[in-house]
PDB file of C-alpha atoms in Angstrom:
ATOM      1  CA  MET A  11      92.284 -42.342 -73.876  1.00 50.00           C
ATOM      2  CA  ALA A  12      92.976 -42.119 -77.584  1.00 45.00           C
ATOM      3  CA  GLY A  13      90.491 -42.265 -80.436  1.00 47.00           C
ATOM      4  CA  ILE A  14      87.461 -41.027 -78.533  1.00 45.00           C
ATOM      5  CA  GLY A  15      85.207 -40.281 -81.500  1.00 48.00           C
ATOM      6  CA  THR A  16      84.073 -37.958 -84.286  1.00 44.00           C
ATOM      7  CA  PHE A  17      81.593 -35.082 -84.244  1.00 43.00           C
ATOM      8  CA  ALA A  18      79.780 -34.034 -87.454  1.00 39.00           C
ATOM      9  CA  ALA A  19      80.313 -30.406 -88.345  1.00 35.00           C
ATOM     10  CA  ALA A  20      76.619 -29.569 -88.543  1.00 35.00           C
ATOM     11  CA  GLY A  21      77.117 -28.540 -84.923  1.00 39.00           C
ATOM     12  CA  LEU A  22      80.897 -28.399 -84.957  1.00 34.00           C
ATOM     13  CA  PHE A  23      82.573 -27.672 -81.622  1.00 39.00           C
ATOM     14  CA  GLY A  24      83.759 -25.349 -84.007  1.00 36.00           C
ATOM     15  CA  GLN A  25     106.453  -8.432 -85.176  1.00 29.00           C
ATOM     16  CA  LEU A  26     106.691  -9.480 -81.950  1.00 29.00           C
ATOM     17  CA  ASN A  27     105.058  -6.210 -80.816  1.00 32.00           C
ATOM     18  CA  LYS A  28     107.044  -6.877 -77.776  1.00 33.00           C
ATOM     19  CA  ALA A  29     104.120  -7.572 -75.556  1.00 36.00           C
ATOM     20  CA  SER A  30     104.630  -6.033 -72.146  1.00 33.00           C
ATOM     21  CA  ALA A  31     105.980  -9.435 -71.347  1.00 36.00           C
ATOM     22  CA  GLU A  32     108.032 -10.506 -68.443  1.00 34.00           C
ATOM     23  CA  TYR A  33     110.185 -13.526 -69.139  1.00 31.00           C
ATOM     24  CA  GLY A  34     111.060 -16.042 -66.502  1.00 35.00           C
ATOM     25  CA  ASP A  35     111.376 -19.787 -66.060  1.00 38.00           C
ATOM     26  CA  PRO A  36     107.962 -21.360 -65.482  1.00 39.00           C
ATOM     27  CA  ALA A  37     107.594 -23.647 -62.518  1.00 39.00           C
ATOM     28  CA  ASN A  38     108.376 -27.284 -63.235  1.00 39.00           C
ATOM     29  CA  VAL A  39     105.007 -28.326 -61.870  1.00 40.00           C
ATOM     30  CA  PHE A  40     104.648 -31.564 -63.805  1.00 40.00           C
ATOM     31  CA  GLY A  41     108.157 -32.781 -63.065  1.00 39.00           C
ATOM     32  CA  LYS A  42     109.246 -32.366 -66.699  1.00 46.00           C
ATOM     33  CA  VAL A  43     112.021 -30.366 -68.323  1.00 40.00           C
ATOM     34  CA  THR A  44     110.264 -27.129 -69.232  1.00 46.00           C
ATOM     35  CA  ASN A  45     113.066 -24.852 -70.418  1.00 46.00           C
ATOM     36  CA  SER A  46     113.726 -26.767 -73.623  1.00 52.00           C
ATOM     37  CA  LYS A  47     115.710 -25.615 -76.627  1.00 73.00           C
ATOM     38  CA  GLY A  48     113.563 -23.694 -79.093  1.00 91.00           C
ATOM     39  CA  PHE A  49     111.262 -22.145 -76.497  1.00 96.00           C
ATOM     40  CA  ILE A  50     111.109 -18.813 -74.684  1.00 96.00           C
ATOM     41  CA  PRO A  51     110.079 -19.163 -71.028  1.00 96.00           C
ATOM     42  CA  THR A  52     107.265 -16.644 -70.591  1.00 97.00           C
ATOM     43  CA  LYS A  53     105.774 -15.582 -67.287  1.00 97.00           C
ATOM     44  CA  ARG A  54     102.748 -13.509 -66.382  1.00 97.00           C
ATOM     45  CA  ASP A  55     101.293 -12.693 -62.961  1.00 97.00           C
ATOM     46  CA  GLU A  56      98.632 -15.375 -63.333  1.00 97.00           C
ATOM     47  CA  TYR A  57     100.326 -18.043 -65.447  1.00 98.00           C
ATOM     48  CA  SER A  58     103.471 -19.093 -67.299  1.00 97.00           C
ATOM     49  CA  PHE A  59     104.202 -21.077 -70.451  1.00 97.00           C
ATOM     50  CA  LEU A  60     106.896 -21.953 -72.975  1.00 97.00           C
ATOM     51  CA  LEU A  61     106.528 -19.984 -76.204  1.00 97.00           C
ATOM     52  CA  PRO A  62     108.016 -21.534 -79.370  1.00 96.00           C
ATOM     53  CA  SER A  63     110.861 -19.204 -80.326  1.00 95.00           C
ATOM     54  CA  LYS A  64     109.611 -18.724 -83.900  1.00 94.00           C
ATOM     55  CA  TRP A  65     106.083 -17.769 -82.862  1.00 96.00           C
ATOM     56  CA  LEU A  66     105.368 -14.037 -82.774  1.00 96.00           C
ATOM     57  CA  TYR A  67     102.853 -11.914 -80.922  1.00 97.00           C
ATOM     58  CA  SER A  68      99.660 -11.271 -82.915  1.00 96.00           C
ATOM     59  CA  THR A  69      96.981  -8.621 -82.449  1.00 96.00           C
ATOM     60  CA  GLU A  70      94.304 -10.776 -84.106  1.00 95.00           C
ATOM     61  CA  ARG A  71      91.442 -11.924 -81.915  1.00 95.00           C
ATOM     62  CA  ASP A  72      89.659 -15.027 -83.159  1.00 91.00           C
ATOM     63  CA  PHE A  73      87.404 -15.306 -80.107  1.00 91.00           C
ATOM     64  CA  ASP A  74      86.120 -13.178 -77.273  1.00 93.00           C
ATOM     65  CA  ASN A  75      88.182 -12.883 -74.070  1.00 96.00           C
ATOM     66  CA  ILE A  76      91.587 -13.520 -75.672  1.00 97.00           C
ATOM     67  CA  VAL A  77      94.328 -11.967 -73.541  1.00 97.00           C
ATOM     68  CA  GLU A  78      97.287 -13.093 -75.657  1.00 97.00           C
ATOM     69  CA  ARG A  79      97.707 -14.544 -79.145  1.00 98.00           C
ATOM     70  CA  TYR A  80     100.795 -15.784 -81.005  1.00 98.00           C
ATOM     71  CA  GLN A  81     101.293 -17.212 -84.472  1.00 96.00           C
ATOM     72  CA  ASP A  82     103.963 -19.162 -86.316  1.00 94.00           C
ATOM     73  CA  ASN A  83     106.280 -16.825 -88.233  1.00 91.00           C
ATOM     74  CA  PHE A  84     106.387 -19.368 -91.100  1.00 87.00           C
ATOM     75  CA  ASP A  85     102.713 -20.234 -91.362  1.00 90.00           C
ATOM     76  CA  ALA A  86      99.895 -18.082 -89.943  1.00 89.00           C
ATOM     77  CA  VAL A  87      97.592 -21.129 -89.926  1.00 92.00           C
ATOM     78  CA  ASN A  88      99.470 -22.156 -86.787  1.00 95.00           C
ATOM     79  CA  PHE A  89      98.576 -20.055 -83.768  1.00 97.00           C
ATOM     80  CA  ALA A  90      97.963 -20.104 -80.035  1.00 98.00           C
ATOM     81  CA  ALA A  91      95.525 -18.069 -77.968  1.00 98.00           C
ATOM     82  CA  ILE A  92      95.109 -17.711 -74.228  1.00 98.00           C
ATOM     83  CA  ILE A  93      91.559 -17.025 -73.119  1.00 98.00           C
ATOM     84  CA  LYS A  94      90.405 -15.820 -69.707  1.00 98.00           C
ATOM     85  CA  LYS A  95      86.764 -15.901 -68.619  1.00 97.00           C
ATOM     86  CA  LYS A  96      84.970 -15.337 -65.332  1.00 97.00           C
ATOM     87  CA  VAL A  97      83.389 -18.391 -63.711  1.00 97.00           C
ATOM     88  CA  ASP A  98      82.169 -16.924 -60.439  1.00 94.00           C
ATOM     89  CA  GLY A  99      82.406 -19.200 -57.459  1.00 93.00           C
ATOM     90  CA  LYS A 100      84.379 -21.902 -59.261  1.00 96.00           C
ATOM     91  CA  THR A 101      87.749 -23.050 -57.976  1.00 97.00           C
ATOM     92  CA  SER A 102      88.463 -26.077 -60.180  1.00 98.00           C
ATOM     93  CA  VAL A 103      87.786 -27.023 -63.774  1.00 98.00           C
ATOM     94  CA  ASP A 104      85.933 -30.154 -62.707  1.00 96.00           C
ATOM     95  CA  GLN A 105      83.238 -27.899 -61.251  1.00 98.00           C
ATOM     96  CA  LEU A 106      82.391 -27.051 -64.868  1.00 97.00           C
ATOM     97  CA  GLY A 107      81.602 -30.658 -65.678  1.00 97.00           C
ATOM     98  CA  SER A 108      83.408 -33.803 -66.775  1.00 97.00           C
ATOM     99  CA  PRO A 109      86.098 -33.490 -69.472  1.00 96.00           C
ATOM    100  CA  GLU A 110      83.525 -34.500 -72.073  1.00 95.00           C
ATOM    101  CA  GLU A 111      80.889 -32.075 -70.807  1.00 96.00           C
ATOM    102  CA  PHE A 112      83.372 -29.231 -70.600  1.00 96.00           C
ATOM    103  CA  LEU A 113      84.509 -29.793 -74.188  1.00 95.00           C
ATOM    104  CA  LYS A 114      80.952 -29.426 -75.430  1.00 92.00           C
ATOM    105  CA  SER A 115      80.786 -25.992 -73.787  1.00 93.00           C
ATOM    106  CA  CYS A 116      83.852 -24.935 -75.826  1.00 93.00           C
ATOM    107  CA  ASP A 117      82.285 -25.329 -79.274  1.00 89.00           C
ATOM    108  CA  PHE A 118      83.103 -21.663 -80.024  1.00 90.00           C
ATOM    109  CA  LEU A 119      86.760 -22.714 -80.351  1.00 92.00           C
ATOM    110  CA  PHE A 120      86.112 -25.012 -83.277  1.00 87.00           C
ATOM    111  CA  GLY A 121      83.897 -22.943 -85.545  1.00 74.00           C
ATOM    112  CA  LYS A 122      80.556 -23.583 -87.147  1.00 57.00           C
ATOM    113  CA  GLN A 123      79.704 -25.048 -90.510  1.00 42.00           C
ATOM    114  CA  ALA A 124      79.375 -22.086 -92.874  1.00 35.00           C
ATOM    115  CA  TRP A 125      77.690 -23.977 -95.739  1.00 33.00           C
ATOM    116  CA  THR A 126      74.201 -25.470 -95.531  1.00 36.00           C
ATOM    117  CA  GLY A 127      72.489 -27.686 -98.068  1.00 36.00           C
ATOM    118  CA  GLU A 128      72.351 -31.213 -99.369  1.00 42.00           C
ATOM    119  CA  THR A 129      75.542 -33.196 -99.863  1.00 37.00           C
ATOM    120  CA  LYS A 130      76.214 -36.848-100.481  1.00 42.00           C
ATOM    121  CA  SER A 131      77.957 -38.873 -97.832  1.00 40.00           C
ATOM    122  CA  GLU A 132      81.540 -38.924 -99.065  1.00 42.00           C
ATOM    123  CA  GLY A 133      84.954 -39.338 -97.505  1.00 48.00           C
ATOM    124  CA  GLY A 134      83.582 -40.165 -94.088  1.00 48.00           C
ATOM    125  CA  PHE A 135      81.400 -37.032 -93.834  1.00 40.00           C
ATOM    126  CA  LYS A 136      77.760 -37.299 -92.906  1.00 47.00           C
ATOM    127  CA  PRO A 137      75.199 -36.163 -95.486  1.00 49.00           C
ATOM    128  CA  GLY A 138      74.667 -32.407 -95.265  1.00 43.00           C
ATOM    129  CA  SER A 139      78.033 -31.700 -93.662  1.00 43.00           C
ATOM    130  CA  VAL A 140      81.262 -30.395 -95.165  1.00 43.00           C
ATOM    131  CA  SER A 141      83.558 -30.689 -92.180  1.00 63.00           C
ATOM    132  CA  ALA A 142      84.116 -32.951 -89.193  1.00 82.00           C
ATOM    133  CA  LEU A 143      85.931 -32.847 -85.870  1.00 88.00           C
ATOM    134  CA  SER A 144      87.560 -35.903 -84.301  1.00 91.00           C
ATOM    135  CA  LEU A 145      88.599 -36.125 -80.670  1.00 93.00           C
ATOM    136  CA  LEU A 146      91.948 -37.930 -80.687  1.00 94.00           C
ATOM    137  CA  ASP A 147      92.952 -37.734 -77.040  1.00 95.00           C
ATOM    138  CA  ILE A 148      91.673 -36.487 -73.714  1.00 96.00           C
ATOM    139  CA  ASP A 149      93.292 -36.517 -70.291  1.00 96.00           C
ATOM    140  CA  GLU A 150      93.470 -34.797 -66.928  1.00 97.00           C
ATOM    141  CA  ARG A 151      96.508 -33.500 -65.059  1.00 96.00           C
ATOM    142  CA  THR A 152      97.040 -32.065 -61.606  1.00 96.00           C
ATOM    143  CA  ASP A 153     100.060 -29.877 -60.911  1.00 95.00           C
ATOM    144  CA  LYS A 154     102.075 -29.783 -57.709  1.00 93.00           C
ATOM    145  CA  LYS A 155      99.889 -27.006 -56.334  1.00 95.00           C
ATOM    146  CA  GLY A 156      96.776 -29.112 -56.804  1.00 96.00           C
ATOM    147  CA  THR A 157      95.391 -27.287 -59.862  1.00 98.00           C
ATOM    148  CA  LYS A 158      93.610 -29.627 -62.271  1.00 98.00           C
ATOM    149  CA  TYR A 159      93.870 -29.266 -66.061  1.00 98.00           C
ATOM    150  CA  TYR A 160      91.728 -30.795 -68.792  1.00 98.00           C
ATOM    151  CA  ASN A 161      93.796 -31.507 -71.925  1.00 98.00           C
ATOM    152  CA  TYR A 162      92.477 -32.330 -75.389  1.00 97.00           C
ATOM    153  CA  GLU A 163      93.794 -33.116 -78.850  1.00 96.00           C
ATOM    154  CA  LEU A 164      91.423 -32.886 -81.822  1.00 94.00           C
ATOM    155  CA  LEU A 165      91.623 -32.985 -85.603  1.00 93.00           C
ATOM    156  CA  SER A 166      89.263 -31.058 -87.866  1.00 91.00           C
ATOM    157  CA  ARG A 167      88.871 -31.875 -91.551  1.00 84.00           C
ATOM    158  CA  THR A 168      86.960 -30.263 -94.391  1.00 71.00           C
ATOM    159  CA  ALA A 169      85.533 -31.983 -97.441  1.00 58.00           C
ATOM    160  CA  ASP A 170      87.931 -30.101 -99.723  1.00 54.00           C
ATOM    161  CA  GLY A 171      90.867 -31.637 -97.850  1.00 54.00           C
ATOM    162  CA  ASP A 172      92.452 -28.253 -97.125  1.00 55.00           C
ATOM    163  CA  GLU A 173      95.994 -28.976 -95.878  1.00 60.00           C
ATOM    164  CA  GLY A 174      94.814 -32.347 -94.630  1.00 70.00           C
ATOM    165  CA  GLY A 175      93.052 -30.746 -91.696  1.00 89.00           C
ATOM    166  CA  ARG A 176      93.917 -28.832 -88.537  1.00 93.00           C
ATOM    167  CA  HIS A 177      95.240 -30.228 -85.274  1.00 95.00           C
ATOM    168  CA  LYS A 178      93.748 -28.436 -82.284  1.00 96.00           C
ATOM    169  CA  LEU A 179      95.107 -28.624 -78.742  1.00 97.00           C
ATOM    170  CA  VAL A 180      93.295 -27.360 -75.668  1.00 98.00           C
ATOM    171  CA  SER A 181      94.250 -27.073 -72.019  1.00 98.00           C
ATOM    172  CA  ALA A 182      91.859 -25.610 -69.458  1.00 98.00           C
ATOM    173  CA  ALA A 183      92.069 -24.868 -65.747  1.00 98.00           C
ATOM    174  CA  VAL A 184      90.242 -22.744 -63.164  1.00 98.00           C
ATOM    175  CA  LYS A 185      91.635 -20.650 -60.337  1.00 96.00           C
ATOM    176  CA  ASN A 186      90.142 -17.902 -58.175  1.00 94.00           C
ATOM    177  CA  GLY A 187      86.913 -17.736 -60.168  1.00 97.00           C
ATOM    178  CA  GLN A 188      88.667 -17.448 -63.537  1.00 98.00           C
ATOM    179  CA  LEU A 189      88.732 -19.996 -66.361  1.00 98.00           C
ATOM    180  CA  TYR A 190      91.940 -20.085 -68.401  1.00 98.00           C
ATOM    181  CA  ILE A 191      91.986 -21.842 -71.783  1.00 98.00           C
ATOM    182  CA  VAL A 192      94.980 -22.368 -74.039  1.00 98.00           C
ATOM    183  CA  PHE A 193      93.876 -23.084 -77.605  1.00 98.00           C
ATOM    184  CA  ILE A 194      96.459 -24.060 -80.236  1.00 98.00           C
ATOM    185  CA  GLN A 195      95.901 -24.809 -83.921  1.00 96.00           C
ATOM    186  CA  VAL A 196      98.431 -26.381 -86.307  1.00 96.00           C
ATOM    187  CA  GLY A 197      97.978 -27.383 -89.949  1.00 93.00           C
ATOM    188  CA  ASP A 198      98.260 -31.129 -90.518  1.00 90.00           C
ATOM    189  CA  LYS A 199     101.253 -30.859 -92.874  1.00 88.00           C
ATOM    190  CA  ARG A 200     103.227 -28.727 -90.417  1.00 88.00           C
ATOM    191  CA  TRP A 201     102.213 -30.991 -87.555  1.00 92.00           C
ATOM    192  CA  PHE A 202     104.084 -33.903 -89.068  1.00 90.00           C
ATOM    193  CA  LYS A 203     107.124 -31.743 -89.880  1.00 90.00           C
ATOM    194  CA  GLY A 204     107.903 -31.001 -86.246  1.00 89.00           C
ATOM    195  CA  THR A 205     105.427 -28.296 -85.263  1.00 93.00           C
ATOM    196  CA  ASP A 206     103.674 -30.879 -83.092  1.00 95.00           C
ATOM    197  CA  LYS A 207     106.550 -30.603 -80.608  1.00 96.00           C
ATOM    198  CA  GLU A 208     106.185 -26.813 -80.458  1.00 96.00           C
ATOM    199  CA  ALA A 209     102.431 -26.975 -79.964  1.00 97.00           C
ATOM    200  CA  LEU A 210     102.525 -29.716 -77.346  1.00 97.00           C
ATOM    201  CA  GLY A 211     105.422 -28.024 -75.553  1.00 97.00           C
ATOM    202  CA  LEU A 212     103.382 -24.834 -75.259  1.00 97.00           C
ATOM    203  CA  ARG A 213     100.210 -26.558 -74.124  1.00 97.00           C
ATOM    204  CA  ASP A 214     101.827 -28.894 -71.621  1.00 97.00           C
ATOM    205  CA  SER A 215     103.954 -26.149 -70.060  1.00 97.00           C
ATOM    206  CA  PHE A 216     100.996 -23.845 -69.382  1.00 97.00           C
ATOM    207  CA  THR A 217     100.770 -23.474 -65.631  1.00 97.00           C
ATOM    208  CA  LEU A 218      98.660 -21.277 -63.390  1.00 98.00           C
ATOM    209  CA  ALA A 219     100.519 -19.314 -60.726  1.00 95.00           C
TER     210      ALA A 219
END
């Protein structure tokens, strides 16, 4: 379901330190080729994913509850974070609400408007806002083990036009009372130069054990 809408930013939803990582081939749970050229199959006890080969481990923590973070070796604007949070008693992401409701609960991923004051309505921004977030795509997937995932693609823009905006990908799933979120950000210019394939490959390969 593409082109779902735009949210004003006044309430905006927002070297390889060789991580003690264990590499293995993630399960082909969606029936797609997962071990593609340019990716490192990465496996943990609780999940697996395909890491773009030029993305390095990062010690930065943009949000609470990040268990792993990686960033593009060529452009630090591009990064991915895996977040793990307790959701006691929950066994599926749909128990946290519809895809739309769940997204609203993830506003911490998208940042808050830092500037307040009066602005004219210019460039598609509402008066009083200097950034906006558009939801481009939303879907649900269920893997072969029956685990459901909510997937999102969004685009954030600022009034100064910084790099044309930021593409943001999210995948979320619940298992054994734990919520797992993969959050990926890519600058708009890099997105259209091929980094979209890296970001989507990472997100769509993320699989709970």
